[in-house]
Amino acid sequence: MKKILLILISIMFVSSMLFIGIGCKEEETAPAEEAVEETTEEVAEEEVEEEAVEEVEEEIDWAAKNITINMWWLLMPDDYWTKMIEDFEEEYGINVKVEVLPMPSEDTGWTRIAAGDIPDMWMYYYAGEWLYRFNPDEDLRDLSHVIDASKILFNLNMVATRNEKLLYVPMTPAGPMAAYYNKEVFADIEGELPNNWEEFKALLQKAKDSGYIPLYMPGGSGWPYQVPHFMYLAEALRDSALMDGISKNEIAFTDDRFVQSVQEMKNLADEGLYNDDYLTASYESGQIALMENKALCMTMGEWFLDAILATHGQEEVDKKIGFFGVSKDSRVVPWTGSPAGQFLCPKTGDPDREAATDLFISYITGPRYQEFINSALKAPVYEGFDIPEGMSILLLETAAAMEDSVPTWKTNVSASCGDVVAPLNELMAGTITALEAMEAWDFEFTQNAKATGIEGF
Amino acid sequence: MRLFRSFGRRNYYLAAPALIIILGIFTLANILNFYYAFTDWSIYKDEVSFVGLENFYVLTEAGHIWPDLITTIKYAISYMIAVNIYSLFIALLLEKKSRINNFFRALLFIPILLSPIATGYIFKGILSSKGVLNNIINVFTNSDISIQWLGSVTFTLFIVSLVQAWRASGIAVLIYIAGLSTIPEELIEAAKVEGANYWQIVKNIKIPLIGPSTTINICFNLIGALNVYAFIVAMTNGGPGRATEVLNIFVIKSFSSGRLGYATAGSLILFLVVAVFAFILIPILRKREVEL
């Protein structure tokens, strides 16, 4: 038995050394060989894509191939999605396996991808900051042969495309970030829509003086701190040189415009313009305060409306809630993509599954898309479809606001900034300064840009 | 070799499945953890290159690893102290066998059966500014205060450790009760005859004689608390600021950034901290038991 145990330990040791050896061996490949391998891989990938397109066009007996598409979702699919998937399975004989990733879903997904478990479609953040956690050129499929990017509305292709490759399947509009306010409270304090940040603060002060919570900040959830920062900075992002400079390492996040924007977020707290418990307050309690006329406004993205529409109904929400954009010097609104309803497709290396995925994308963005937006009551993001009847007036207004909007820096920055929320939380807790928060972003961004291999870092 | 000789053939067969699992899952993973911490392994490229101590240098430069390490140790020590004091107190109350004590033993064991995530969220509600605890205080003091129990950068960490101590104390209580039941009744009787009061008996007889139980409870709870993750995520998610961000939260966040070698270096530091605590603590406590 002693020998058996020794043999087992030896096997474990040898196998661990083999793992290490495999890791090291790859770096020993000569550059010339790598170049040949890469070229061969590119040619092979192009061939695979061409074959996939041809296969989609041909009459294929999908059922005989017994293919399953794996989809990772953030949320349980609603009844309409469930029916659409069932109809697709019935029509083509392709199985669609939907898996809802446990929260935090992005971490769960990344851990699985690191272990080699790659989905065919992933409902994923519609923003460059998240996109670049992939190596998009190498790891994501170009979907331009399935969707005509020129027919995508609201300038969404600004973030859906990269190097003329379409990397996302947008299904719903992006979310403009603005102050969603209670119209009754607004009328009670005789407020006027602000044209710049100073007027916004004056409006909040007026609400405070009248005994209302001026701006409900659900800081317990962490991420909502970002929104006032995005709003304040929107004007500066009209100048594309700012983000170009950051992406090329010519400008740092410690630029005054960034520092000032997060400082303003903190100033609102210091001036008592948030709820008293902003450090721990929840998102849900903010919705309640807003709908029960206790708070004047919340700074949120358009996705926030889905929850209150579901809990309070369209009629009440349209009657009670309005929104306005405001930035440092104007009313321009920043927008970002919500992860819900947007998909990207990692390369799996399986031509049959990739072709079946293409077919599914064509199905959901083609013949079934009008039904989808009618069900979701959202504005279409592709040309040639009608705005659904009965859509919330507020949602129509938010869609219209996209006309004077700029994407947030997260949508087109060239690498991930890592955990952007943590330094903001520290700033709000008073443990670091605005400059230190931006230094933390810059440090993470630089490290990730280096890891991604971006030129200039 | 003495270890092998002292084992019977049948015992080898019995131990083999567990050994295979430990070697396959734990040992192999740790060997790889040591290796990858010194590489640039990331989701951004296929190649994995040796980078020496660069990951550790970046960890230090980022400025979070040491504060998070201190937070982890503070949390672990405060949790370990709280769980042991609370469990010993309960064990002393319930050490006598009776129906009512059996009932309370079962009742106090229930929290450990709850998921840490569920307990964390429940207490997040109880301790929120408009939560049950503040409401109770307001009823009794006839005031309208709103204490942010989970919003302080100084005391929230200790509040979280107290809640976790309550949740996880069931097993520690059982271990202490088991220890107390091994104390010979004659010793207690002799002390009583000599005129010792209850507190003197506890201090001079019971606590010293339950040394093995104390060793187990200190070691298990300290090492367990150094590895805490889910409970803190549910209660505070590391906030406010980074006041409750323990090393495991940092490591998980680092993994999601895609720099896997860097994240592995963080987890290696945590592993080494746990190992150092275990190697230092166990011999000290064992020695103390022998001396007694």
XYZ file of C-alpha atoms in Angstrom:
749
model
C 0.000 0.000 0.000
C 2.907 2.261 0.773
C 4.055 1.813 -2.826
C 0.592 2.664 -4.125
C 0.556 5.891 -2.144
C 4.033 6.788 -3.320
C 2.979 6.098 -6.919
C -0.098 8.332 -6.469
C 2.005 11.173 -5.073
C 4.460 10.740 -7.949
C 1.627 10.882 -10.482
C 0.326 14.084 -8.891
C 3.784 15.625 -8.939
C 4.455 14.626 -12.551
C 1.049 15.861 -13.713
C 1.550 19.225 -11.990
C 4.957 19.537 -13.622
C 3.326 18.709 -16.955
C 0.782 21.512 -16.446
C 3.633 23.890 -15.724
C 5.553 22.556 -18.694
C 2.623 23.161 -21.028
C 2.428 26.778 -19.786
C 6.148 27.323 -20.351
C 6.342 25.513 -23.651
C 4.101 28.012 -25.407
C 6.483 30.885 -24.752
C 9.362 28.944 -26.256
C 7.786 29.012 -29.726
C 9.993 30.903 -32.163
C 8.605 34.226 -33.466
C 8.739 33.071 -37.105
C 6.806 29.934 -36.244
C 4.289 32.038 -34.323
C 3.783 34.288 -37.327
C 3.200 31.289 -39.577
C 0.857 29.774 -37.009
C -1.068 33.043 -36.645
C -1.410 33.450 -40.424
C -2.553 29.864 -40.745
C -5.005 30.380 -37.893
C -6.374 33.573 -39.471
C -6.838 31.842 -42.826
C -8.463 28.898 -41.080
C -10.768 31.230 -39.120
C -11.775 33.079 -42.279
C -12.475 29.766 -43.957
C -14.544 28.657 -40.986
C -16.564 31.891 -41.109
C -17.100 31.607 -44.862
C -18.157 28.019 -44.470
C -20.516 29.026 -41.680
C -22.186 31.675 -43.849
C -22.527 29.272 -46.726
C -24.022 26.690 -44.414
C -26.568 29.184 -43.091
C -27.601 29.963 -46.626
C -27.890 26.329 -47.622
C -30.708 24.071 -46.602
C -29.227 22.195 -43.717
C -30.751 19.403 -41.711
C -29.928 20.959 -38.354
C -31.827 18.345 -36.389
C -29.555 15.638 -37.772
C -26.521 17.521 -36.501
C -27.953 17.542 -32.956
C -26.523 20.972 -32.122
C -26.939 22.830 -28.823
C -26.263 26.565 -28.549
C -25.176 27.596 -25.053
C -26.405 31.011 -23.934
C -25.429 32.746 -20.694
C -28.000 35.154 -19.311
C -28.045 37.742 -16.571
C -31.693 37.215 -15.744
C -34.294 34.529 -16.227
C -35.689 34.906 -19.755
C -39.215 36.323 -19.699
C -42.172 34.526 -21.243
C -41.620 36.099 -24.619
C -37.959 35.080 -24.830
C -38.856 31.596 -23.650
C -41.461 31.274 -26.397
C -39.127 32.704 -29.050
C -36.438 30.206 -28.099
C -38.926 27.319 -28.115
C -40.225 28.388 -31.541
C -36.665 28.548 -32.883
C -35.890 25.091 -31.509
C -39.029 23.699 -33.097
C -38.483 25.379 -36.457
C -34.828 24.428 -36.922
C -34.268 21.472 -34.624
C -31.437 23.309 -32.875
C -31.360 23.157 -29.081
C -30.838 26.384 -27.165
C -29.584 25.947 -23.625
C -30.125 29.074 -21.539
C -28.152 29.333 -18.344
C -28.651 32.174 -15.871
C -25.279 32.969 -14.332
C -25.348 33.462 -10.570
C -24.433 36.944 -9.344
C -21.939 38.484 -9.722
C -22.576 37.094 -13.173
C -19.581 38.664 -14.891
C -17.180 37.151 -12.345
C -18.911 33.789 -12.631
C -18.712 33.938 -16.406
C -15.074 34.961 -16.475
C -14.076 32.224 -14.080
C -15.726 29.664 -16.348
C -14.177 31.117 -19.482
C -10.751 31.006 -17.829
C -11.393 27.305 -17.265
C -12.219 26.795 -20.960
C -16.023 26.759 -20.683
C -17.005 29.152 -23.488
C -20.627 30.015 -24.341
C -21.937 30.641 -27.852
C -23.744 33.801 -26.744
C -23.383 35.839 -23.566
C -25.724 38.590 -22.441
C -22.983 41.004 -21.553
C -22.235 44.620 -20.733
C -22.595 46.809 -23.762
C -19.562 48.950 -23.105
C -15.950 49.048 -24.126
C -14.765 48.959 -20.531
C -16.308 45.502 -20.231
C -15.717 44.490 -23.839
C -11.983 44.820 -23.369
C -11.961 42.211 -20.671
C -11.994 40.028 -23.741
C -9.270 40.305 -26.274
C -11.963 41.382 -28.764
C -9.951 40.896 -31.967
C -9.004 37.363 -31.076
C -11.740 36.053 -28.845
C -14.967 37.484 -30.236
C -16.768 36.608 -33.434
C -17.378 39.246 -36.081
C -21.143 39.246 -36.657
C -21.197 41.701 -39.566
C -22.122 38.883 -41.946
C -25.302 38.315 -39.907
C -26.353 41.894 -39.038
C -26.014 45.008 -41.179
C -24.328 47.440 -38.776
C -25.455 50.441 -40.847
C -29.057 49.666 -39.882
C -28.344 49.949 -36.158
C -29.926 53.079 -34.685
C -29.006 55.512 -31.892
C -25.317 55.398 -32.866
C -25.113 52.128 -30.953
C -22.683 50.802 -33.534
C -20.155 53.225 -31.991
C -19.623 50.644 -29.303
C -20.986 47.568 -31.046
C -18.290 47.733 -33.708
C -14.533 47.742 -33.504
C -12.116 47.770 -36.407
C -15.115 47.373 -38.745
C -16.148 44.183 -36.972
C -19.574 43.952 -35.374
C -19.076 42.407 -31.943
C -22.461 42.890 -30.285
C -26.045 41.934 -31.026
C -28.021 44.895 -29.652
C -31.650 44.165 -28.874
C -32.753 47.224 -26.891
C -31.633 50.871 -26.806
C -28.783 52.081 -24.645
C -29.647 53.824 -21.430
C -29.286 57.595 -21.159
C -28.238 58.567 -17.664
C -30.155 61.454 -16.186
C -31.991 62.731 -13.155
C -35.304 60.864 -12.913
C -37.502 63.144 -10.859
C -40.856 63.108 -9.145
C -43.079 65.591 -11.001
C -45.308 66.204 -7.971
C -42.381 67.083 -5.724
C -40.911 69.157 -8.533
C -44.172 71.121 -8.844
C -44.440 71.487 -5.064
C -41.047 73.163 -4.801
C -41.770 75.178 -7.955
C -38.654 73.828 -9.582
C -37.285 74.716 -12.976
C -35.367 72.349 -15.231
C -31.661 73.072 -14.787
C -29.419 73.996 -17.703
C -26.125 73.297 -15.975
C -24.658 71.742 -12.836
C -24.894 74.885 -10.710
C -28.613 75.199 -11.476
C -28.985 71.488 -10.709
C -27.435 71.997 -7.283
C -29.676 75.008 -6.693
C -32.706 72.853 -7.521
C -31.527 70.163 -5.081
C -31.001 72.774 -2.380
C -34.548 74.024 -2.955
C -35.875 70.488 -2.440
C -33.807 70.141 0.733
C -35.124 73.431 2.082
C -38.654 72.169 1.476
C -38.020 69.032 3.533
C -37.572 66.533 0.700
C -34.611 64.253 0.080
C -32.981 66.182 -2.768
C -31.172 63.320 -4.542
C -31.609 59.765 -3.338
C -28.244 58.037 -3.615
C -28.403 54.253 -3.067
C -24.715 53.995 -2.183
C -25.131 50.599 -0.528
C -25.274 49.161 -4.028
C -21.943 50.842 -4.840
C -22.263 51.418 -8.561
C -24.852 54.290 -8.473
C -22.092 56.700 -7.371
C -20.812 56.635 -10.919
C -23.904 58.237 -12.407
C -23.474 61.855 -11.199
C -19.848 61.593 -12.300
C -20.893 60.447 -15.790
C -23.473 63.222 -15.972
C -21.087 65.995 -14.898
C -18.401 64.763 -17.310
C -20.705 64.363 -20.342
C -19.970 67.809 -21.715
C -16.223 67.180 -21.654
C -16.701 63.908 -23.558
C -18.070 65.755 -26.573
C -14.394 66.342 -27.224
C -13.262 62.938 -28.477
C -9.633 63.991 -27.898
C -10.067 63.307 -24.174
C -10.800 59.603 -24.518
C -8.466 59.212 -27.481
C -5.721 60.662 -25.304
C -6.500 58.298 -22.434
C -6.646 55.298 -24.745
C -3.224 56.200 -26.146
C -1.692 56.945 -22.754
C -1.308 60.615 -23.621
C -3.806 61.768 -20.989
C -4.310 60.200 -17.561
C -7.461 59.736 -15.510
C -5.919 62.257 -13.155
C -6.827 64.915 -15.736
C -8.633 67.829 -14.048
C -11.873 67.075 -15.893
C -12.083 63.600 -14.362
C -10.954 64.701 -10.918
C -13.474 67.545 -10.901
C -16.321 65.238 -11.969
C -15.826 62.825 -9.066
C -15.208 65.725 -6.699
C -18.621 67.137 -7.676
C -20.159 63.749 -6.859
C -18.605 64.020 -3.392
C -19.559 67.693 -3.040
C -23.232 66.762 -3.305
C -22.745 64.564 -0.238
C -20.753 67.177 1.654
C -23.469 69.757 1.006
C -26.134 67.396 2.368
C -27.874 66.958 -0.964
C -28.103 63.159 -0.707
C -30.201 61.109 1.695
C -28.595 60.812 5.154
C -27.953 57.077 4.772
C -26.410 57.291 1.298
C -23.481 55.061 2.281
C -25.719 52.068 2.927
C -29.047 52.860 1.229
C -30.380 50.325 -1.260
C -31.520 50.782 -4.838
C -34.993 49.518 -3.938
C -35.447 51.997 -1.085
C -34.580 54.779 -3.538
C -37.360 53.693 -5.885
C -39.789 53.691 -2.977
C -38.687 57.157 -1.803
C -39.090 58.512 -5.324
C -42.492 56.986 -5.952
C -43.800 57.926 -2.493
C -42.971 61.636 -2.967
C -40.201 61.576 -0.357
C -37.342 62.300 -2.739
C -37.063 64.783 -5.585
C -34.900 62.637 -7.839
C -32.473 59.795 -8.427
C -29.614 59.898 -10.899
C -29.910 56.668 -12.852
C -29.763 55.011 -16.235
C -32.803 54.187 -18.324
C -32.737 50.578 -17.050
C -33.972 51.939 -13.752
C -37.359 52.487 -15.384
C -37.896 48.776 -16.033
C -38.095 48.088 -12.319
C -40.505 50.907 -11.443
C -42.626 50.199 -14.527
C -42.916 46.616 -13.310
C -43.812 47.591 -9.739
C -45.974 50.675 -10.293
C -47.361 50.291 -13.799
C -46.931 52.439 -16.859
C -49.767 54.879 -16.165
C -48.534 55.855 -12.702
C -44.904 56.076 -13.789
C -45.700 58.223 -16.831
C -47.812 60.496 -14.641
C -45.341 60.792 -11.818
C -41.820 60.510 -13.189
C -39.988 62.793 -15.560
C -36.362 63.104 -16.424
C -33.811 65.692 -17.388
C -30.221 65.492 -18.472
C -27.707 67.871 -16.977
C -23.945 68.109 -17.166
C -21.376 70.697 -16.174
C -22.423 73.320 -18.705
C -25.384 71.947 -20.641
C -28.189 69.401 -20.690
C -26.375 66.797 -22.742
C -26.982 63.269 -21.447
C -24.381 60.509 -21.251
C -25.447 57.013 -22.220
C -24.215 53.562 -21.605
C -25.433 50.152 -22.544
C -27.212 48.084 -19.994
C -26.061 44.452 -19.948
C -29.629 43.182 -20.188
C -30.655 42.483 -23.759
C -27.270 42.741 -25.471
C -25.297 39.726 -26.598
C -21.811 38.980 -27.775
C -20.518 35.765 -29.222
C -17.132 34.378 -28.133
C -15.298 32.154 -30.593
C -15.849 28.529 -29.702
C -13.976 26.949 -32.621
C -16.989 24.772 -33.424
C -18.204 25.709 -36.945
C -21.560 23.958 -36.556
C -22.400 25.734 -33.297
C -21.201 29.072 -34.656
C -23.349 28.663 -37.779
C -26.347 27.700 -35.636
C -25.710 30.770 -33.477
C -25.689 32.945 -36.606
C -29.017 31.459 -37.561
C -30.410 32.228 -34.111
C -29.175 35.834 -34.312
C -30.773 36.240 -37.741
C -33.987 34.843 -36.296
C -34.187 37.162 -33.257
C -33.121 40.316 -35.104
C -35.093 39.532 -38.254
C -38.593 38.084 -38.480
C -39.166 37.988 -34.718
C -37.685 41.373 -33.806
C -40.906 43.395 -34.137
C -42.655 40.897 -31.872
C -39.779 41.213 -29.413
C -39.978 45.006 -29.102
C -43.778 44.869 -28.989
C -43.446 42.527 -26.046
C -40.636 44.444 -24.332
C -42.293 47.812 -25.114
C -38.920 49.237 -26.099
C -37.879 51.400 -29.030
C -36.378 49.368 -31.911
C -32.636 49.582 -32.425
C -32.769 48.519 -36.086
C -34.107 50.455 -39.049
C -37.332 49.212 -40.580
C -39.208 48.412 -37.379
C -42.043 50.361 -35.766
C -42.209 51.860 -32.281
C -44.522 49.534 -30.338
C -47.989 50.732 -29.473
C -48.536 51.474 -25.790
C -44.886 52.184 -25.093
C -44.254 54.302 -21.992
C -44.117 58.037 -22.742
C -41.137 58.248 -20.423
C -39.283 55.583 -22.403
C -40.082 57.443 -25.628
C -38.675 60.613 -24.074
C -35.515 58.842 -22.968
C -35.086 57.430 -26.480
C -35.547 60.939 -27.898
C -32.921 62.283 -25.485
C -30.361 60.139 -27.267
C -30.373 62.755 -30.033
C -28.270 65.071 -27.869
C -26.110 62.548 -26.076
C -22.592 61.255 -25.749
C -21.469 57.765 -24.766
C -19.829 57.549 -21.349
C -16.073 57.081 -21.280
C -16.667 53.445 -20.353
C -18.200 52.721 -23.735
C -15.131 53.598 -25.767
C -12.131 53.370 -23.475
C -9.475 51.012 -24.818
C -8.979 48.787 -21.751
C -10.708 47.861 -18.542
C -10.316 50.074 -15.476
C -10.930 47.106 -13.239
C -13.127 47.771 -10.247
C -14.011 51.434 -10.840
C -16.607 51.441 -8.108
C -14.292 50.681 -5.173
C -12.287 53.949 -5.348
C -15.538 55.910 -5.628
C -16.835 54.108 -2.549
C -13.640 55.034 -0.736
C -14.010 58.651 -1.798
C -17.588 58.744 -0.562
C -16.573 57.103 2.709
C -14.007 59.870 3.111
C -10.966 57.619 3.198
C -9.331 58.948 0.007
C -9.441 62.137 -2.067
C -10.842 62.627 -5.574
C -7.298 62.734 -6.960
C -6.395 59.473 -5.214
C -9.543 57.840 -6.615
C -8.506 58.842 -10.117
C -4.951 57.636 -9.500
C -6.438 54.251 -8.589
C -8.403 54.158 -11.859
C -5.334 55.178 -13.803
C -3.194 52.502 -12.182
C -5.689 49.725 -12.933
C -6.265 51.006 -16.456
C -2.530 51.095 -17.175
C -2.033 47.567 -15.833
C -4.927 46.203 -17.896
C -3.828 48.087 -21.012
C -0.366 46.554 -20.623
C -1.849 43.087 -20.143
C -4.036 43.578 -23.224
C -0.985 44.656 -25.214
C -2.289 48.094 -26.201
C 0.244 50.229 -27.974
C 1.657 53.089 -25.921
C 1.511 51.324 -22.557
C 8.359 6.347 6.914
C 7.222 5.904 10.495
C 3.870 7.216 9.377
C 3.577 4.482 6.770
C 4.706 1.763 9.180
C 2.218 2.820 11.852
C -0.660 2.406 9.410
C -2.327 -0.960 8.896
C -3.005 -2.242 5.350
C -6.744 -1.820 5.761
C -6.278 1.769 6.913
C -4.381 2.563 3.726
C -7.342 1.402 1.675
C -9.691 3.491 3.796
C -7.527 6.594 3.513
C -6.831 6.240 -0.214
C -10.005 7.921 -1.608
C -9.604 10.931 0.684
C -5.897 11.165 -0.117
C -6.561 11.047 -3.846
C -9.100 13.869 -3.537
C -6.808 15.959 -1.334
C -3.825 15.437 -3.617
C -5.852 15.983 -6.775
C -7.860 18.996 -5.731
C -5.902 20.691 -2.968
C -2.239 19.816 -3.452
C -2.199 20.088 -7.230
C -4.126 23.365 -7.132
C -1.694 24.786 -4.611
C 1.367 23.727 -6.575
C -0.133 25.435 -9.629
C -1.022 28.462 -7.486
C 2.640 28.817 -6.538
C 3.668 28.630 -10.171
C 1.072 30.929 -11.749
C 1.646 33.672 -9.144
C 5.000 34.265 -10.836
C 3.618 34.425 -14.390
C 1.717 36.913 -16.551
C -1.149 34.442 -17.067
C -4.147 36.451 -18.278
C -7.292 36.138 -20.328
C -5.800 38.511 -22.894
C -3.297 36.100 -24.418
C -2.586 32.405 -24.741
C 1.074 32.482 -23.759
C 2.081 32.278 -20.126
C 5.475 33.773 -19.314
C 7.477 33.812 -16.101
C 7.636 37.365 -14.711
C 9.362 36.806 -11.396
C 8.098 39.004 -8.574
C 6.357 41.529 -10.834
C 2.840 40.521 -9.731
C 3.794 41.039 -6.095
C 5.373 44.381 -6.954
C 2.177 45.489 -8.744
C 0.086 44.275 -5.814
C 2.127 46.477 -3.513
C 2.022 49.416 -5.927
C -1.764 49.198 -6.261
C -1.874 49.845 -2.544
C -4.742 47.528 -1.602
C -3.075 44.284 -0.606
C -1.672 45.424 2.755
C -4.781 47.339 3.918
C -6.900 44.348 2.848
C -4.553 41.978 4.658
C -4.824 44.058 7.837
C -8.620 44.145 7.453
C -8.640 40.355 7.050
C -6.533 39.808 10.159
C -8.580 42.314 12.195
C -11.763 40.582 11.089
C -10.407 37.099 11.821
C -9.150 37.981 15.278
C -12.289 39.867 16.324
C -14.464 37.048 14.954
C -12.378 34.375 16.685
C -12.556 36.218 20.025
C -16.295 36.866 19.674
C -17.198 33.330 18.657
C -15.151 31.798 21.471
C -16.452 34.084 24.213
C -20.045 33.695 23.042
C -19.778 29.923 22.552
C -18.083 29.341 25.891
C -20.722 31.413 27.636
C -23.529 29.450 25.979
C -21.749 26.136 26.611
C -21.428 26.927 30.336
C -25.121 27.786 30.442
C -26.193 24.612 28.656
C -23.616 22.082 29.863
C -25.985 20.214 32.199
C -28.085 17.590 30.475
C -31.772 18.422 30.653
C -34.683 18.610 28.247
C -34.748 22.382 28.245
C -30.984 22.545 27.651
C -31.254 20.043 24.793
C -33.957 22.213 23.277
C -31.797 25.339 23.492
C -28.745 23.477 22.167
C -30.778 22.556 19.078
C -32.168 26.079 18.798
C -28.745 27.699 18.979
C -27.420 25.288 16.371
C -29.946 26.465 13.768
C -28.043 29.617 12.604
C -25.106 27.524 11.370
C -27.522 25.688 9.087
C -28.481 28.947 7.380
C -26.592 29.980 4.280
C -24.054 32.745 4.954
C -25.455 34.676 1.995
C -29.017 34.481 3.345
C -27.927 35.425 6.859
C -25.853 38.279 5.469
C -28.783 39.731 3.554
C -31.154 39.300 6.500
C -28.795 41.191 8.805
C -28.168 43.789 6.146
C -31.895 44.525 6.405
C -31.943 44.393 10.195
C -28.962 46.754 10.470
C -29.983 49.192 7.737
C -30.688 52.771 8.744
C -34.449 52.125 8.594
C -34.027 48.562 9.820
C -35.399 46.591 12.728
C -32.577 47.384 15.159
C -32.895 51.149 14.762
C -36.676 50.876 15.049
C -36.365 48.915 18.319
C -33.922 51.495 19.698
C -36.301 54.284 18.683
C -39.247 52.579 20.400
C -37.333 52.155 23.666
C -35.692 55.590 23.627
C -38.670 57.412 22.109
C -36.332 59.052 19.596
C -35.825 59.144 15.839
C -32.222 58.140 15.449
C -30.840 56.451 12.366
C -27.549 54.742 13.178
C -25.683 53.528 10.097
C -24.448 50.254 11.549
C -23.023 49.199 8.212
C -21.875 52.663 7.166
C -18.894 53.254 9.422
C -15.318 52.875 8.251
C -14.251 52.156 11.835
C -16.771 49.827 13.513
C -18.699 48.126 10.675
C -16.012 45.441 10.344
C -16.490 44.457 13.986
C -20.272 44.458 13.672
C -20.006 42.106 10.709
C -17.674 39.840 12.688
C -20.126 39.776 15.620
C -23.002 38.750 13.357
C -20.889 36.047 11.770
C -19.838 34.874 15.253
C -23.495 34.485 16.207
C -24.227 32.587 12.988
C -21.294 30.216 13.220
C -21.214 29.584 16.965
C -23.300 26.389 16.927
C -20.383 24.051 16.280
C -18.097 25.880 18.729
C -20.785 25.535 21.427
C -20.976 21.773 20.814
C -17.186 21.450 20.973
C -17.082 23.350 24.280
C -19.950 21.286 25.704
C -18.102 18.108 24.678
C -14.974 19.452 26.405
C -16.865 20.383 29.559
C -18.456 16.926 29.733
C -14.997 15.315 29.989
C -14.127 17.162 33.222
C -14.332 14.680 36.129
C -17.214 15.510 38.455
C -14.963 14.756 41.465
C -12.793 17.779 40.668
C -15.793 20.089 40.701
C -17.090 18.516 43.907
C -13.659 18.835 45.560
C -13.493 22.511 44.623
C -16.944 23.089 46.063
C -15.943 21.365 49.304
C -12.922 23.684 49.436
C -15.344 26.623 49.204
C -14.804 27.674 45.586
C -17.658 29.658 44.057
C -19.017 29.138 40.522
C -16.771 31.754 38.904
C -13.651 30.307 40.584
C -14.562 26.808 39.383
C -15.019 28.109 35.822
C -11.816 30.141 35.878
C -9.508 27.682 37.640
C -10.888 24.278 36.650
C -13.217 24.291 33.674
C -11.463 26.738 31.340
C -7.992 25.202 31.850
C -9.311 21.652 31.391
C -11.123 22.359 28.136
C -7.796 23.313 26.500
C -8.189 20.902 23.551
C -11.646 22.316 22.793
C -10.238 25.842 22.968
C -7.409 24.873 20.608
C -9.836 23.478 18.060
C -12.202 26.423 18.323
C -9.456 29.032 18.071
C -7.687 27.368 15.144
C -10.757 26.426 13.115
C -12.470 29.758 13.581
C -9.381 31.851 12.976
C -8.433 29.973 9.812
C -12.048 29.936 8.640
C -12.350 33.684 9.207
C -9.167 34.407 7.269
C -10.901 32.784 4.292
C -14.209 34.625 4.701
C -15.916 35.821 1.526
C -19.632 35.188 0.991
C -20.858 36.555 4.294
C -19.102 39.919 3.901
C -20.120 40.223 0.270
C -23.751 39.747 1.280
C -23.604 42.202 4.179
C -21.401 45.027 2.926
C -19.713 43.935 -0.318
C -16.487 45.261 1.158
C -17.859 48.733 1.948
C -18.221 51.405 3.070
C -15.214 52.414 1.005
C -12.950 49.399 1.431
C -13.505 49.219 5.190
C -14.634 45.574 5.112
C -12.768 44.454 1.995
C -10.977 41.265 3.021
C -8.323 39.574 0.889
C -10.718 37.092 -0.695
C -12.917 39.901 -2.020
C -9.839 41.567 -3.465
C -8.720 38.290 -5.059
C -12.121 37.644 -6.657
C -12.248 41.212 -7.988
C -8.735 40.780 -9.380
C -9.730 37.577 -11.163
C -12.590 39.407 -12.860
C -10.113 41.963 -14.232
C -8.667 39.146 -16.321
C -5.100 39.379 -14.961
C -5.113 35.868 -13.587
C -1.430 35.682 -12.608
C -1.840 38.890 -10.619
C -4.961 37.561 -8.896
C -3.180 34.280 -8.180
C -0.386 36.226 -6.475
C -3.031 37.761 -4.184
C -4.460 34.340 -3.366
C -0.951 33.018 -2.703
C -0.419 35.766 -0.132
C -3.680 34.770 1.546
C -2.628 31.102 1.529
C 0.705 31.979 3.116
C -0.960 34.123 5.792
C -3.313 31.261 6.696
C -0.398 28.812 6.742
C 1.713 31.093 8.961
C -1.164 31.532 11.419
C -1.776 27.773 11.500
C 1.892 26.839 11.914
C 2.466 29.366 14.683
C -0.792 28.953 16.526
C -1.233 25.186 16.674
C 2.128 24.367 18.374
C 1.644 27.202 20.896
C -1.821 26.010 21.873
C -0.724 22.355 21.893
C 2.176 23.205 24.171
C -0.197 25.021 26.476
C -2.422 21.919 26.635
C 0.547 19.689 27.516
C 1.729 22.069 30.210
C -1.711 21.937 31.787
